[in-house]
């Protein structure tokens, strides 16, 4: 397989007009935020909206970004030409967390920015999960969905302590001894799981490949995923350390 190290924006082929939804486990918030920051810093004049279709800690919004509490407030800032290149919009705060402003409001807000980068899932920081009937809440305007699993999910024994929605997981897959490529393929490719309701392009991202020493293991897992039947694009690397292979 011919994987080459590249930038984050090139790895995920981010272009102006993209509405990006990030789902999965271990790295969603960091990826969502870094996609927006890398995009606005890649060229003068670029702008990005970050947000959520679930809940997002307000402390995850960079200090220099606008936070708008209504679409009217956002539109007024743009009319008065005082909007920052990076912004977020929220519905009513929930225990100090940002929420979704609503489907139409989020889409309208995104139209004021070059890209929108949206966290569209939850996993309680656990490395593997199953998606219940109402998950993930993908916005219908999505042009690119990025689904994340950490490399550390490969080889673990799923338990209630390390698996989000463990009851649903066992209903779907039974009792699993070890997460292998065949199981990961089901998580990625089943139409009712990771990419459910995802319009547009889909990319699987194997995250937490935090050093060059882990690249051979990542390549082995990717090869096994291909052999198991994963047909969508695959990127691997580390959001935290800025390592991306495609």
PDB file of N, CA, C and O in Angstrom, residues 19-23 53 103 120-121 131-147 187-203:
ATOM      1  N   UNK A  19     -18.879  20.838   4.646  1.00  0.00           N
ATOM      2  CA  UNK A  19     -19.582  20.737   5.927  1.00  0.00           C
ATOM      3  C   UNK A  19     -19.170  19.373   6.489  1.00  0.00           C
ATOM      4  O   UNK A  19     -19.609  18.342   5.998  1.00  0.00           O
ATOM      5  N   UNK A  20     -18.291  19.392   7.489  1.00  0.00           N
ATOM      6  CA  UNK A  20     -17.630  18.183   7.975  1.00  0.00           C
ATOM      7  C   UNK A  20     -18.273  17.725   9.281  1.00  0.00           C
ATOM      8  O   UNK A  20     -18.386  18.509  10.224  1.00  0.00           O
ATOM      9  N   UNK A  21     -18.665  16.457   9.331  1.00  0.00           N
ATOM     10  CA  UNK A  21     -19.158  15.863  10.573  1.00  0.00           C
ATOM     11  C   UNK A  21     -18.149  14.828  11.054  1.00  0.00           C
ATOM     12  O   UNK A  21     -17.706  13.981  10.279  1.00  0.00           O
ATOM     13  N   UNK A  22     -17.792  14.903  12.342  1.00  0.00           N
ATOM     14  CA  UNK A  22     -16.801  14.007  12.923  1.00  0.00           C
ATOM     15  C   UNK A  22     -17.495  13.092  13.920  1.00  0.00           C
ATOM     16  O   UNK A  22     -18.184  13.557  14.836  1.00  0.00           O
ATOM     17  N   UNK A  23     -17.310  11.768  13.727  1.00  0.00           N
ATOM     18  CA  UNK A  23     -17.965  10.774  14.576  1.00  0.00           C
ATOM     19  C   UNK A  23     -16.929   9.760  15.050  1.00  0.00           C
ATOM     20  O   UNK A  23     -15.805   9.719  14.562  1.00  0.00           O
ATOM     21  N   UNK A  53     -23.687  18.751  16.971  1.00  0.00           N
ATOM     22  CA  UNK A  53     -25.088  18.317  16.904  1.00  0.00           C
ATOM     23  C   UNK A  53     -25.442  17.554  18.174  1.00  0.00           C
ATOM     24  O   UNK A  53     -26.534  16.995  18.276  1.00  0.00           O
ATOM     25  N   UNK A 103     -31.169  22.259  13.229  1.00  0.00           N
ATOM     26  CA  UNK A 103     -30.693  21.861  11.898  1.00  0.00           C
ATOM     27  C   UNK A 103     -30.615  23.051  10.952  1.00  0.00           C
ATOM     28  O   UNK A 103     -29.582  23.296  10.319  1.00  0.00           O
ATOM     29  N   UNK A 120     -20.234  15.377  15.836  1.00  0.00           N
ATOM     30  CA  UNK A 120     -21.575  14.829  15.643  1.00  0.00           C
ATOM     31  C   UNK A 120     -21.748  13.469  16.312  1.00  0.00           C
ATOM     32  O   UNK A 120     -22.461  12.604  15.800  1.00  0.00           O
ATOM     33  N   UNK A 121     -21.122  13.285  17.469  1.00  0.00           N
ATOM     34  CA  UNK A 121     -21.189  11.981  18.124  1.00  0.00           C
ATOM     35  C   UNK A 121     -20.668  12.119  19.540  1.00  0.00           C
ATOM     36  O   UNK A 121     -20.075  13.132  19.912  1.00  0.00           O
ATOM     37  N   UNK A 131     -23.470   2.152  17.958  1.00  0.00           N
ATOM     38  CA  UNK A 131     -24.357   3.289  17.762  1.00  0.00           C
ATOM     39  C   UNK A 131     -25.800   2.836  17.951  1.00  0.00           C
ATOM     40  O   UNK A 131     -26.261   1.886  17.295  1.00  0.00           O
ATOM     41  N   UNK A 132     -26.505   3.515  18.842  1.00  0.00           N
ATOM     42  CA  UNK A 132     -27.918   3.226  19.084  1.00  0.00           C
ATOM     43  C   UNK A 132     -28.756   3.800  17.939  1.00  0.00           C
ATOM     44  O   UNK A 132     -28.250   4.455  17.041  1.00  0.00           O
ATOM     45  N   UNK A 133     -30.061   3.566  18.004  1.00  0.00           N
ATOM     46  CA  UNK A 133     -30.943   3.937  16.893  1.00  0.00           C
ATOM     47  C   UNK A 133     -30.863   5.421  16.544  1.00  0.00           C
ATOM     48  O   UNK A 133     -30.970   5.793  15.374  1.00  0.00           O
ATOM     49  N   UNK A 134     -30.684   6.280  17.554  1.00  0.00           N
ATOM     50  CA  UNK A 134     -30.709   7.727  17.314  1.00  0.00           C
ATOM     51  C   UNK A 134     -29.318   8.297  17.022  1.00  0.00           C
ATOM     52  O   UNK A 134     -29.180   9.526  16.869  1.00  0.00           O
ATOM     53  N   UNK A 135     -28.316   7.453  16.924  1.00  0.00           N
ATOM     54  CA  UNK A 135     -26.943   7.907  16.713  1.00  0.00           C
ATOM     55  C   UNK A 135     -26.391   7.434  15.370  1.00  0.00           C
ATOM     56  O   UNK A 135     -26.808   6.382  14.881  1.00  0.00           O
ATOM     57  N   UNK A 136     -25.381   8.161  14.848  1.00  0.00           N
ATOM     58  CA  UNK A 136     -24.938   9.501  15.231  1.00  0.00           C
ATOM     59  C   UNK A 136     -25.837  10.570  14.619  1.00  0.00           C
ATOM     60  O   UNK A 136     -26.415  10.341  13.551  1.00  0.00           O
ATOM     61  N   UNK A 137     -25.982  11.723  15.276  1.00  0.00           N
ATOM     62  CA  UNK A 137     -26.840  12.784  14.742  1.00  0.00           C
ATOM     63  C   UNK A 137     -26.146  13.590  13.644  1.00  0.00           C
ATOM     64  O   UNK A 137     -25.656  14.700  13.856  1.00  0.00           O
ATOM     65  N   UNK A 138     -26.098  13.007  12.460  1.00  0.00           N
ATOM     66  CA  UNK A 138     -25.422  13.632  11.316  1.00  0.00           C
ATOM     67  C   UNK A 138     -26.310  14.717  10.714  1.00  0.00           C
ATOM     68  O   UNK A 138     -27.484  14.486  10.422  1.00  0.00           O
ATOM     69  N   UNK A 139     -25.744  15.884  10.499  1.00  0.00           N
ATOM     70  CA  UNK A 139     -26.499  16.960   9.865  1.00  0.00           C
ATOM     71  C   UNK A 139     -26.699  16.623   8.386  1.00  0.00           C
ATOM     72  O   UNK A 139     -25.761  16.168   7.716  1.00  0.00           O
ATOM     73  N   UNK A 140     -27.889  16.853   7.837  1.00  0.00           N
ATOM     74  CA  UNK A 140     -28.139  16.497   6.426  1.00  0.00           C
ATOM     75  C   UNK A 140     -27.321  17.290   5.423  1.00  0.00           C
ATOM     76  O   UNK A 140     -27.200  16.873   4.260  1.00  0.00           O
ATOM     77  N   UNK A 141     -26.732  18.414   5.832  1.00  0.00           N
ATOM     78  CA  UNK A 141     -25.901  19.196   4.915  1.00  0.00           C
ATOM     79  C   UNK A 141     -24.469  18.670   4.829  1.00  0.00           C
ATOM     80  O   UNK A 141     -23.657  19.208   4.067  1.00  0.00           O
ATOM     81  N   UNK A 142     -24.163  17.621   5.560  1.00  0.00           N
ATOM     82  CA  UNK A 142     -22.803  17.094   5.619  1.00  0.00           C
ATOM     83  C   UNK A 142     -22.286  16.692   4.228  1.00  0.00           C
ATOM     84  O   UNK A 142     -22.953  15.965   3.506  1.00  0.00           O
ATOM     85  N   UNK A 143     -21.087  17.172   3.907  1.00  0.00           N
ATOM     86  CA  UNK A 143     -20.436  16.781   2.652  1.00  0.00           C
ATOM     87  C   UNK A 143     -19.324  15.767   2.890  1.00  0.00           C
ATOM     88  O   UNK A 143     -18.913  15.067   1.958  1.00  0.00           O
ATOM     89  N   UNK A 144     -18.813  15.698   4.126  1.00  0.00           N
ATOM     90  CA  UNK A 144     -17.732  14.786   4.486  1.00  0.00           C
ATOM     91  C   UNK A 144     -17.938  14.324   5.918  1.00  0.00           C
ATOM     92  O   UNK A 144     -18.075  15.150   6.824  1.00  0.00           O
ATOM     93  N   UNK A 145     -17.973  13.010   6.105  1.00  0.00           N
ATOM     94  CA  UNK A 145     -18.008  12.442   7.453  1.00  0.00           C
ATOM     95  C   UNK A 145     -16.688  11.731   7.714  1.00  0.00           C
ATOM     96  O   UNK A 145     -16.254  10.897   6.918  1.00  0.00           O
ATOM     97  N   UNK A 146     -16.056  12.078   8.833  1.00  0.00           N
ATOM     98  CA  UNK A 146     -14.825  11.421   9.259  1.00  0.00           C
ATOM     99  C   UNK A 146     -15.147  10.578  10.481  1.00  0.00           C
ATOM    100  O   UNK A 146     -15.614  11.101  11.497  1.00  0.00           O
ATOM    101  N   UNK A 147     -14.923   9.269  10.363  1.00  0.00           N
ATOM    102  CA  UNK A 147     -15.165   8.351  11.470  1.00  0.00           C
ATOM    103  C   UNK A 147     -13.844   7.931  12.094  1.00  0.00           C
ATOM    104  O   UNK A 147     -12.935   7.482  11.393  1.00  0.00           O
ATOM    105  N   UNK A 187     -17.960  -2.451  12.346  1.00  0.00           N
ATOM    106  CA  UNK A 187     -18.199  -1.150  12.957  1.00  0.00           C
ATOM    107  C   UNK A 187     -18.185  -0.048  11.901  1.00  0.00           C
ATOM    108  O   UNK A 187     -19.023   0.863  11.914  1.00  0.00           O
ATOM    109  N   UNK A 188     -17.248  -0.148  10.960  1.00  0.00           N
ATOM    110  CA  UNK A 188     -17.083   0.900   9.940  1.00  0.00           C
ATOM    111  C   UNK A 188     -18.108   0.792   8.816  1.00  0.00           C
ATOM    112  O   UNK A 188     -18.673   1.795   8.373  1.00  0.00           O
ATOM    113  N   UNK A 189     -18.376  -0.421   8.348  1.00  0.00           N
ATOM    114  CA  UNK A 189     -19.129  -0.606   7.117  1.00  0.00           C
ATOM    115  C   UNK A 189     -20.608  -0.933   7.300  1.00  0.00           C
ATOM    116  O   UNK A 189     -21.382  -0.795   6.345  1.00  0.00           O
ATOM    117  N   UNK A 190     -21.013  -1.402   8.489  1.00  0.00           N
ATOM    118  CA  UNK A 190     -22.440  -1.685   8.671  1.00  0.00           C
ATOM    119  C   UNK A 190     -23.258  -0.414   8.432  1.00  0.00           C
ATOM    120  O   UNK A 190     -22.934   0.652   8.970  1.00  0.00           O
ATOM    121  N   UNK A 191     -24.314  -0.477   7.678  1.00  0.00           N
ATOM    122  CA  UNK A 191     -25.084   0.742   7.375  1.00  0.00           C
ATOM    123  C   UNK A 191     -25.782   1.352   8.582  1.00  0.00           C
ATOM    124  O   UNK A 191     -26.201   2.512   8.521  1.00  0.00           O
ATOM    125  N   UNK A 192     -25.915   0.574   9.681  1.00  0.00           N
ATOM    126  CA  UNK A 192     -26.572   1.103  10.873  1.00  0.00           C
ATOM    127  C   UNK A 192     -25.572   1.505  11.957  1.00  0.00           C
ATOM    128  O   UNK A 192     -25.953   1.732  13.104  1.00  0.00           O
ATOM    129  N   UNK A 193     -24.281   1.629  11.599  1.00  0.00           N
ATOM    130  CA  UNK A 193     -23.283   1.952  12.613  1.00  0.00           C
ATOM    131  C   UNK A 193     -22.542   3.261  12.289  1.00  0.00           C
ATOM    132  O   UNK A 193     -23.183   4.268  12.072  1.00  0.00           O
ATOM    133  N   UNK A 194     -21.235   3.269  12.277  1.00  0.00           N
ATOM    134  CA  UNK A 194     -20.450   4.508  12.298  1.00  0.00           C
ATOM    135  C   UNK A 194     -20.910   5.559  11.294  1.00  0.00           C
ATOM    136  O   UNK A 194     -21.042   6.744  11.640  1.00  0.00           O
ATOM    137  N   UNK A 195     -21.160   5.172  10.077  1.00  0.00           N
ATOM    138  CA  UNK A 195     -21.487   6.148   9.034  1.00  0.00           C
ATOM    139  C   UNK A 195     -22.974   6.180   8.693  1.00  0.00           C
ATOM    140  O   UNK A 195     -23.352   6.651   7.610  1.00  0.00           O
ATOM    141  N   UNK A 196     -23.811   5.741   9.613  1.00  0.00           N
ATOM    142  CA  UNK A 196     -25.257   5.771   9.387  1.00  0.00           C
ATOM    143  C   UNK A 196     -25.719   7.209   9.106  1.00  0.00           C
ATOM    144  O   UNK A 196     -25.303   8.149   9.772  1.00  0.00           O
ATOM    145  N   UNK A 197     -26.569   7.348   8.113  1.00  0.00           N
ATOM    146  CA  UNK A 197     -27.165   8.646   7.761  1.00  0.00           C
ATOM    147  C   UNK A 197     -26.124   9.675   7.306  1.00  0.00           C
ATOM    148  O   UNK A 197     -26.372  10.877   7.396  1.00  0.00           O
ATOM    149  N   UNK A 198     -24.975   9.198   6.808  1.00  0.00           N
ATOM    150  CA  UNK A 198     -23.923  10.128   6.387  1.00  0.00           C
ATOM    151  C   UNK A 198     -23.965  10.341   4.876  1.00  0.00           C
ATOM    152  O   UNK A 198     -23.569   9.458   4.115  1.00  0.00           O
ATOM    153  N   UNK A 199     -24.433  11.512   4.438  1.00  0.00           N
ATOM    154  CA  UNK A 199     -24.371  11.809   3.006  1.00  0.00           C
ATOM    155  C   UNK A 199     -22.960  12.222   2.619  1.00  0.00           C
ATOM    156  O   UNK A 199     -22.134  12.531   3.472  1.00  0.00           O
ATOM    157  N   UNK A 200     -22.677  12.235   1.347  1.00  0.00           N
ATOM    158  CA  UNK A 200     -21.383  12.715   0.893  1.00  0.00           C
ATOM    159  C   UNK A 200     -20.264  11.713   1.117  1.00  0.00           C
ATOM    160  O   UNK A 200     -20.479  10.514   1.292  1.00  0.00           O
ATOM    161  N   UNK A 201     -19.055  12.223   1.132  1.00  0.00           N
ATOM    162  CA  UNK A 201     -17.856  11.396   1.224  1.00  0.00           C
ATOM    163  C   UNK A 201     -17.661  10.881   2.651  1.00  0.00           C
ATOM    164  O   UNK A 201     -18.013  11.559   3.623  1.00  0.00           O
ATOM    165  N   UNK A 202     -17.041   9.696   2.761  1.00  0.00           N
ATOM    166  CA  UNK A 202     -16.768   9.081   4.061  1.00  0.00           C
ATOM    167  C   UNK A 202     -15.291   8.701   4.124  1.00  0.00           C
ATOM    168  O   UNK A 202     -14.758   8.120   3.189  1.00  0.00           O
ATOM    169  N   UNK A 203     -14.650   9.004   5.260  1.00  0.00           N
ATOM    170  CA  UNK A 203     -13.245   8.660   5.478  1.00  0.00           C
ATOM    171  C   UNK A 203     -13.114   8.046   6.868  1.00  0.00           C
ATOM    172  O   UNK A 203     -13.594   8.620   7.856  1.00  0.00           O
TER     173      UNK A 203
END
